[in-house]
Structures are given as C-alpha cells and as structure tokens.
mmCIF file of N, CA and C in Angstrom:
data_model
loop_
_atom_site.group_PDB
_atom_site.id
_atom_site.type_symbol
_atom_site.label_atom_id
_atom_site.label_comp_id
_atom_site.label_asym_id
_atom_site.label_seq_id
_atom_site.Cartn_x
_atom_site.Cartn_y
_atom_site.Cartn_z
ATOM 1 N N UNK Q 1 -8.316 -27.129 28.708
ATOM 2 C CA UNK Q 1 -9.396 -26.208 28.453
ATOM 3 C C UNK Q 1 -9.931 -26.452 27.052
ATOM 4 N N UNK Q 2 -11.208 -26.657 26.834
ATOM 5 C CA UNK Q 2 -11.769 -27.172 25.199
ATOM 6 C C UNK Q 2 -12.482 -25.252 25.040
ATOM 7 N N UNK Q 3 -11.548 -25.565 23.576
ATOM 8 C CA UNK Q 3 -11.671 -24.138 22.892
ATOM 9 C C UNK Q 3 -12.939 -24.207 21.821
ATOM 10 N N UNK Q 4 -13.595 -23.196 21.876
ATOM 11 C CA UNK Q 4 -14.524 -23.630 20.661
ATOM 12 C C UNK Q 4 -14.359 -22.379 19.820
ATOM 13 N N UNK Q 5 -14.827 -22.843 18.626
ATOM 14 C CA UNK Q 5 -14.345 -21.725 17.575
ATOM 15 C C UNK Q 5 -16.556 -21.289 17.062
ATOM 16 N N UNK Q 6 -16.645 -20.024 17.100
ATOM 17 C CA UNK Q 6 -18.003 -19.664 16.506
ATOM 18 C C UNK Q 6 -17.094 -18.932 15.223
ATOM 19 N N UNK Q 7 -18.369 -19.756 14.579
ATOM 20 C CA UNK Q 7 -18.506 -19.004 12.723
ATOM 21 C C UNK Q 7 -19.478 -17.554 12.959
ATOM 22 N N UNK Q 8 -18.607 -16.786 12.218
ATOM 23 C CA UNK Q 8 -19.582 -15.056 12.292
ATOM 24 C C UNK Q 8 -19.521 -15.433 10.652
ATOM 25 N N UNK Q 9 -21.123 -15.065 10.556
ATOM 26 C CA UNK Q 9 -21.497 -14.514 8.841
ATOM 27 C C UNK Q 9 -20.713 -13.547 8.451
ATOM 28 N N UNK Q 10 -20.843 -13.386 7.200
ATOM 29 C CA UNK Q 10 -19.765 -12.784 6.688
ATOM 30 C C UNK Q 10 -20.564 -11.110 7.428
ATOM 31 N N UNK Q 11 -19.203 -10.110 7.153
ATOM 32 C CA UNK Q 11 -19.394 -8.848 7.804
ATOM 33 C C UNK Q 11 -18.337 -7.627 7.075
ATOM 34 N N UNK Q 12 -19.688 -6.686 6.854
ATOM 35 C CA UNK Q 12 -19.740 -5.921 6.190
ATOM 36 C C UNK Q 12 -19.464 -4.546 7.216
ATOM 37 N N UNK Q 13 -18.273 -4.104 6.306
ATOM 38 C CA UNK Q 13 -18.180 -2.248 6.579
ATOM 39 C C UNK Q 13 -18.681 -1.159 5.246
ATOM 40 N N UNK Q 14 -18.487 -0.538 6.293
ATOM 41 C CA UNK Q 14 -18.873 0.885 5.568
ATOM 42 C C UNK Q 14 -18.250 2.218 5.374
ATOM 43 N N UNK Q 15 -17.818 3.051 4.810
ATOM 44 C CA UNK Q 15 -17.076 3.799 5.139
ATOM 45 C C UNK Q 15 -17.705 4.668 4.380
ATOM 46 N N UNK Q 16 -18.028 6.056 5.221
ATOM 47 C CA UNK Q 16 -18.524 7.471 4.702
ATOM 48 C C UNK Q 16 -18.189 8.131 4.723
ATOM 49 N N UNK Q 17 -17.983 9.002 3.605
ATOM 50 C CA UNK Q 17 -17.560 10.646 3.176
ATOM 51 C C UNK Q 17 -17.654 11.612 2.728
ATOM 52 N N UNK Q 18 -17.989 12.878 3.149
ATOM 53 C CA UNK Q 18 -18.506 13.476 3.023
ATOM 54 C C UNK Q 18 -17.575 14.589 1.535
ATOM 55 N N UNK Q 19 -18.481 14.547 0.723
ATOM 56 C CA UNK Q 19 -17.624 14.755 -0.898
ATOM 57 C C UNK Q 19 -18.170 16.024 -1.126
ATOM 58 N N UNK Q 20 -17.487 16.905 -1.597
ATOM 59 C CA UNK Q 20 -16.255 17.020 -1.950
ATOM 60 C C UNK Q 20 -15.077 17.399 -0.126
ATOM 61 N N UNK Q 21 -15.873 17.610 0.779
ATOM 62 C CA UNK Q 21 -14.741 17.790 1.468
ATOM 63 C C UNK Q 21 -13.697 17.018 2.033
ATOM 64 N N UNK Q 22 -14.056 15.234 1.884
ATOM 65 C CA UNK Q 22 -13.099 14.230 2.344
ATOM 66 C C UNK Q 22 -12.655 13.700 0.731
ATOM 67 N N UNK Q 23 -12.337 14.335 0.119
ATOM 68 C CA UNK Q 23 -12.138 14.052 -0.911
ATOM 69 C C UNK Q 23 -10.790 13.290 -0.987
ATOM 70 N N UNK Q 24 -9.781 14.062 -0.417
ATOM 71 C CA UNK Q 24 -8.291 13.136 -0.146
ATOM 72 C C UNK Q 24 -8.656 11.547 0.685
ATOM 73 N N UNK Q 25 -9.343 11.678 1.398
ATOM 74 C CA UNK Q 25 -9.372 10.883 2.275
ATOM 75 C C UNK Q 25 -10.061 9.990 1.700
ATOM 76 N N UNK Q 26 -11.208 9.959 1.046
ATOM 77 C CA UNK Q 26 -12.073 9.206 -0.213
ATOM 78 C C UNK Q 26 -10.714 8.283 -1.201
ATOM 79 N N UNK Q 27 -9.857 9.115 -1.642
ATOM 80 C CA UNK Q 27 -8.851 8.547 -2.539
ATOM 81 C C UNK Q 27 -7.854 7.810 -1.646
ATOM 82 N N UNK Q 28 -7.890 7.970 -0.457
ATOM 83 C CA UNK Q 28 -6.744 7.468 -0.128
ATOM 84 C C UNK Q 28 -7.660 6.063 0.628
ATOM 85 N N UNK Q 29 -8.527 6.069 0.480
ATOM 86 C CA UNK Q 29 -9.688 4.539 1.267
ATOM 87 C C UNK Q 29 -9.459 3.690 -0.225
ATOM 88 N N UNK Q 30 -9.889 4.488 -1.338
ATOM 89 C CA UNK Q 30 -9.983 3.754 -2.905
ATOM 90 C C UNK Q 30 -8.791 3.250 -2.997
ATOM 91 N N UNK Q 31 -7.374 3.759 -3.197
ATOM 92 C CA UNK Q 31 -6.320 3.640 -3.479
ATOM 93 C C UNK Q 31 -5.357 2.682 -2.704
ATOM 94 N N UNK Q 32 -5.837 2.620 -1.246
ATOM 95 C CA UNK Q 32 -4.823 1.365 -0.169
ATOM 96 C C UNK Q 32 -4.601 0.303 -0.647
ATOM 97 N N UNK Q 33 -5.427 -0.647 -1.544
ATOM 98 C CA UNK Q 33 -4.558 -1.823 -2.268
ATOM 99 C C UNK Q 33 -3.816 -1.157 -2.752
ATOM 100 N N UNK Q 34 -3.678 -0.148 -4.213
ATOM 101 C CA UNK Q 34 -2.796 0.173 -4.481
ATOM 102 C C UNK Q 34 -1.172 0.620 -3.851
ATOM 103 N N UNK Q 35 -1.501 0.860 -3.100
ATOM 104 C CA UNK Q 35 -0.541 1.655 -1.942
ATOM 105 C C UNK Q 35 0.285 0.043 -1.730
ATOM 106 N N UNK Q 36 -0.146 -0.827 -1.066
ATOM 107 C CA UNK Q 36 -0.154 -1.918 -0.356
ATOM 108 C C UNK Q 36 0.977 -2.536 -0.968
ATOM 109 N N UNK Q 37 0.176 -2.919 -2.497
ATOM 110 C CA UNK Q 37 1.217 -3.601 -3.676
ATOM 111 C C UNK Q 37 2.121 -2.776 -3.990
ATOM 112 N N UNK Q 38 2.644 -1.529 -3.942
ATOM 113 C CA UNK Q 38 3.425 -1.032 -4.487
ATOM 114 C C UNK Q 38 4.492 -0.771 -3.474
ATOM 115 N N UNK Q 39 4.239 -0.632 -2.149
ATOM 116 C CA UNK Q 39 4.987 -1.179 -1.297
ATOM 117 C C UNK Q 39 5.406 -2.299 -1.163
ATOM 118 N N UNK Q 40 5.236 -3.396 -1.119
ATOM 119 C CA UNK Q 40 5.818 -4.928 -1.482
ATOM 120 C C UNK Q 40 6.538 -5.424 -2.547
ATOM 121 N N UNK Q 41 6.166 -4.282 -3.844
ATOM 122 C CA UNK Q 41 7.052 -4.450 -4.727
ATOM 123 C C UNK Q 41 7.808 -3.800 -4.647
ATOM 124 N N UNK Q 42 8.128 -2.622 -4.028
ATOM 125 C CA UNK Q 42 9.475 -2.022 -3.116
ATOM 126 C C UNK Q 42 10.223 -2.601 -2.580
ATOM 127 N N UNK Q 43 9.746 -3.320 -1.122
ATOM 128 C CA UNK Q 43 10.397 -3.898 -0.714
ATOM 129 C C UNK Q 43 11.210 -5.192 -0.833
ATOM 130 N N UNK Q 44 10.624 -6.139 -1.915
ATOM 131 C CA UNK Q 44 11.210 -7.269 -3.073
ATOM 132 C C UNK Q 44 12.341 -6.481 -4.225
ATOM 133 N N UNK Q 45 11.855 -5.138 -4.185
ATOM 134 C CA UNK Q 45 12.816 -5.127 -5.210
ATOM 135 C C UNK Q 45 14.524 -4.620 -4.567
ATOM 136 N N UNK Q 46 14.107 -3.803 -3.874
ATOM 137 C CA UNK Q 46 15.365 -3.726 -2.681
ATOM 138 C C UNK Q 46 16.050 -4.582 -2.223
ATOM 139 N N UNK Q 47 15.153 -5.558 -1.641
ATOM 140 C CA UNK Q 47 16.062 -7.129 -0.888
ATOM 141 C C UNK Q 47 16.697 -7.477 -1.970
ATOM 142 N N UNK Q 48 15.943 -7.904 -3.225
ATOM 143 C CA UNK Q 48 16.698 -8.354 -4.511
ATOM 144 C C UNK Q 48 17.858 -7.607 -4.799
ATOM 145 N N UNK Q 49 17.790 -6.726 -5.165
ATOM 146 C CA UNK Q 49 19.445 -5.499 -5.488
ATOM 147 C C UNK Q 49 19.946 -5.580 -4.448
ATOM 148 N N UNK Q 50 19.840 -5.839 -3.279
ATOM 149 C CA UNK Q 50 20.882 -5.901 -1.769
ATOM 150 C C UNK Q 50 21.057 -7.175 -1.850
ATOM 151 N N UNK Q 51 20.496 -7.980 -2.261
ATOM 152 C CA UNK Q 51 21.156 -9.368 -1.979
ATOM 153 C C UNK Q 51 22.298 -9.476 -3.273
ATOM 154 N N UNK Q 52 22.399 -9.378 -4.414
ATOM 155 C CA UNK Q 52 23.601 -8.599 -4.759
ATOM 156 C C UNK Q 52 24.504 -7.973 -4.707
ATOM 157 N N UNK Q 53 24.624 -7.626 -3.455
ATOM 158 C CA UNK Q 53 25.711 -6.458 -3.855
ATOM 159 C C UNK Q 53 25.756 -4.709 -4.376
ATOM 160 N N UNK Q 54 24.035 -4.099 -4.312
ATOM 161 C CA UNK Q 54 23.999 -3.078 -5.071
ATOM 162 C C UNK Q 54 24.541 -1.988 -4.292
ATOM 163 N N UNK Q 55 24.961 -1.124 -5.242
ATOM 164 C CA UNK Q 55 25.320 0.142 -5.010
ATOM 165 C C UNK Q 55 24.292 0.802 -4.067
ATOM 166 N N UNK Q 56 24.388 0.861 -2.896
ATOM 167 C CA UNK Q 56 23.383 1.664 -2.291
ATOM 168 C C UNK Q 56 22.663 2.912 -2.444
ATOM 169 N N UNK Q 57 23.593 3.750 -3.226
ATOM 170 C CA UNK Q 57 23.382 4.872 -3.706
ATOM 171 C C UNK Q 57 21.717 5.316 -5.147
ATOM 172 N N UNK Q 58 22.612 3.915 -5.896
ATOM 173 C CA UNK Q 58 21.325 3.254 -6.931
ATOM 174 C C UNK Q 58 19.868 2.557 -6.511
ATOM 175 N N UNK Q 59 20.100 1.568 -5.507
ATOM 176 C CA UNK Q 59 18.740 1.488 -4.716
ATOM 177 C C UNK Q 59 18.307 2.736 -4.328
ATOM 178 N N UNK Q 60 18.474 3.465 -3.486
ATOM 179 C CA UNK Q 60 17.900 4.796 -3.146
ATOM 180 C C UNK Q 60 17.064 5.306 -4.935
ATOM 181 N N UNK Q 61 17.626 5.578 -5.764
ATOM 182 C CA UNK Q 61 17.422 6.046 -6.475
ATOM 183 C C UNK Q 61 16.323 5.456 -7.150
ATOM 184 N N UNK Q 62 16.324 4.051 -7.399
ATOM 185 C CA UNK Q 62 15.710 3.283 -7.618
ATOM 186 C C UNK Q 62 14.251 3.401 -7.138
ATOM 187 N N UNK Q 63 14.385 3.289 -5.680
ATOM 188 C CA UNK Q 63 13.334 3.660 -4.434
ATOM 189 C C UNK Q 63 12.399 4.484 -5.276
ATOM 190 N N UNK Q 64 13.194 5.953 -5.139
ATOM 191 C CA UNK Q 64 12.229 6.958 -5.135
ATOM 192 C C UNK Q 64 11.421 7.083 -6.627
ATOM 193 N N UNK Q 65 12.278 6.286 -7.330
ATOM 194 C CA UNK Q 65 11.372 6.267 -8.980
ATOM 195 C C UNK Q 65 10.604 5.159 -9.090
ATOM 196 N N UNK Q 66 10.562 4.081 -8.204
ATOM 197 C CA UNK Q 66 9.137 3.515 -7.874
ATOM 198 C C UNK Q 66 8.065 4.612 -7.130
ATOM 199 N N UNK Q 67 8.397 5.015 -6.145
ATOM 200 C CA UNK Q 67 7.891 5.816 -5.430
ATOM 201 C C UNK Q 67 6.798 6.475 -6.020
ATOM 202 N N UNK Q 68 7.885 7.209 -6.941
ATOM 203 C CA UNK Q 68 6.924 8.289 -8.069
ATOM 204 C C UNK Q 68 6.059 7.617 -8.576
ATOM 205 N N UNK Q 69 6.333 6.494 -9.201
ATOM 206 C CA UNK Q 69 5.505 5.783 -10.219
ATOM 207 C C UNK Q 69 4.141 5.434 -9.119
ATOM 208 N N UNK Q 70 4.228 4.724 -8.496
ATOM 209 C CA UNK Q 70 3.279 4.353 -7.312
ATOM 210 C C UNK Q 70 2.217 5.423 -7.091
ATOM 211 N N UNK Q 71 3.099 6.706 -6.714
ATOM 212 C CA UNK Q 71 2.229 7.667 -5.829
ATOM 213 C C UNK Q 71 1.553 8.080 -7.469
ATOM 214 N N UNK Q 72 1.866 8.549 -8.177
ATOM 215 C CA UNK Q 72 1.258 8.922 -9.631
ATOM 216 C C UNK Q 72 -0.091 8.071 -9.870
ATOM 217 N N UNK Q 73 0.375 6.933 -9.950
ATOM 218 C CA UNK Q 73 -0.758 5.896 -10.332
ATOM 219 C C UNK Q 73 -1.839 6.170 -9.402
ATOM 220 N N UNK Q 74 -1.460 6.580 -8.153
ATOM 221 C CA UNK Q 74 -2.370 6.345 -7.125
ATOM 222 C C UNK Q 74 -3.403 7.801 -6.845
ATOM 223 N N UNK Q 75 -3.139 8.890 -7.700
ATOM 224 C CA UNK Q 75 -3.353 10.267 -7.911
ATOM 225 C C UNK Q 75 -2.804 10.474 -7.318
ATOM 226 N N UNK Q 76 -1.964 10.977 -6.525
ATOM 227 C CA UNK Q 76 -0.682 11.726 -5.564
ATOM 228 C C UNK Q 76 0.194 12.202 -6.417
ATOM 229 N N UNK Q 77 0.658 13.403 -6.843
ATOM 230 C CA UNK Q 77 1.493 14.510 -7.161
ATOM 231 C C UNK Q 77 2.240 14.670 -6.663
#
C-alpha cells in the first residue's frame, strides 16, 4: 500500500476566556509549561534518589517541597 504524507500549514489555536470569571482557568492555560517542567523535574529527581538507595520517607518529603515550590511559582497557594 503507497502511503502518502500531506504537509498542513502551520495551525493555529485559540483559546477564550471569559475574565474575570475564567480567571483560574486563564492561569492554569498560561501556566501548563510551567506545570509540565516541574513535573519532569520531579520525576528525575525521584528516579535519581531511588536509584540510590533513598530513604523513602525523605523522597516523599522532598516531593512535596518541590511541589510547593512549583505550585507557588505557578500562582497556586
């Protein structure tokens, strides 16, 4: 079977909100890279301390004070 591949121009979204009442939802569209990377650097930093040997107790702990830091940066309280 001959496959053919079509080129699409580049393509554009949009995303609308209605401000002040999607206001969370506004921050949380702005903020998803953020979110994204700070999850991945979670999860690298975990594998790393488990591939050691860590105290499980300390990862946890660890976790949640990225966590904080993350959700802070990201406006989340």
């Amino acid at each position: 079977m001959n496959s053919r591949r079509f080129l699409v121009g580049d393509m554009k979204a949009i995303l609308e909100f209605t401000y002040p009442e999607d206001q969370d939802r506004l921050r949380h569209a702005l903020n998803g890279g953020k979110a994204i990377h700070a999850l991945t650097d979670i999860q690298m930093t975990v594998r790393s301390y488990f591939k050691h040997d860590a105290d499980p107790l300390m990862v946890l702990a660890l976790v949640r004070d990225l966590t904080n830091t993350a959700l802070n940066e990201c406006g989340e309280e």
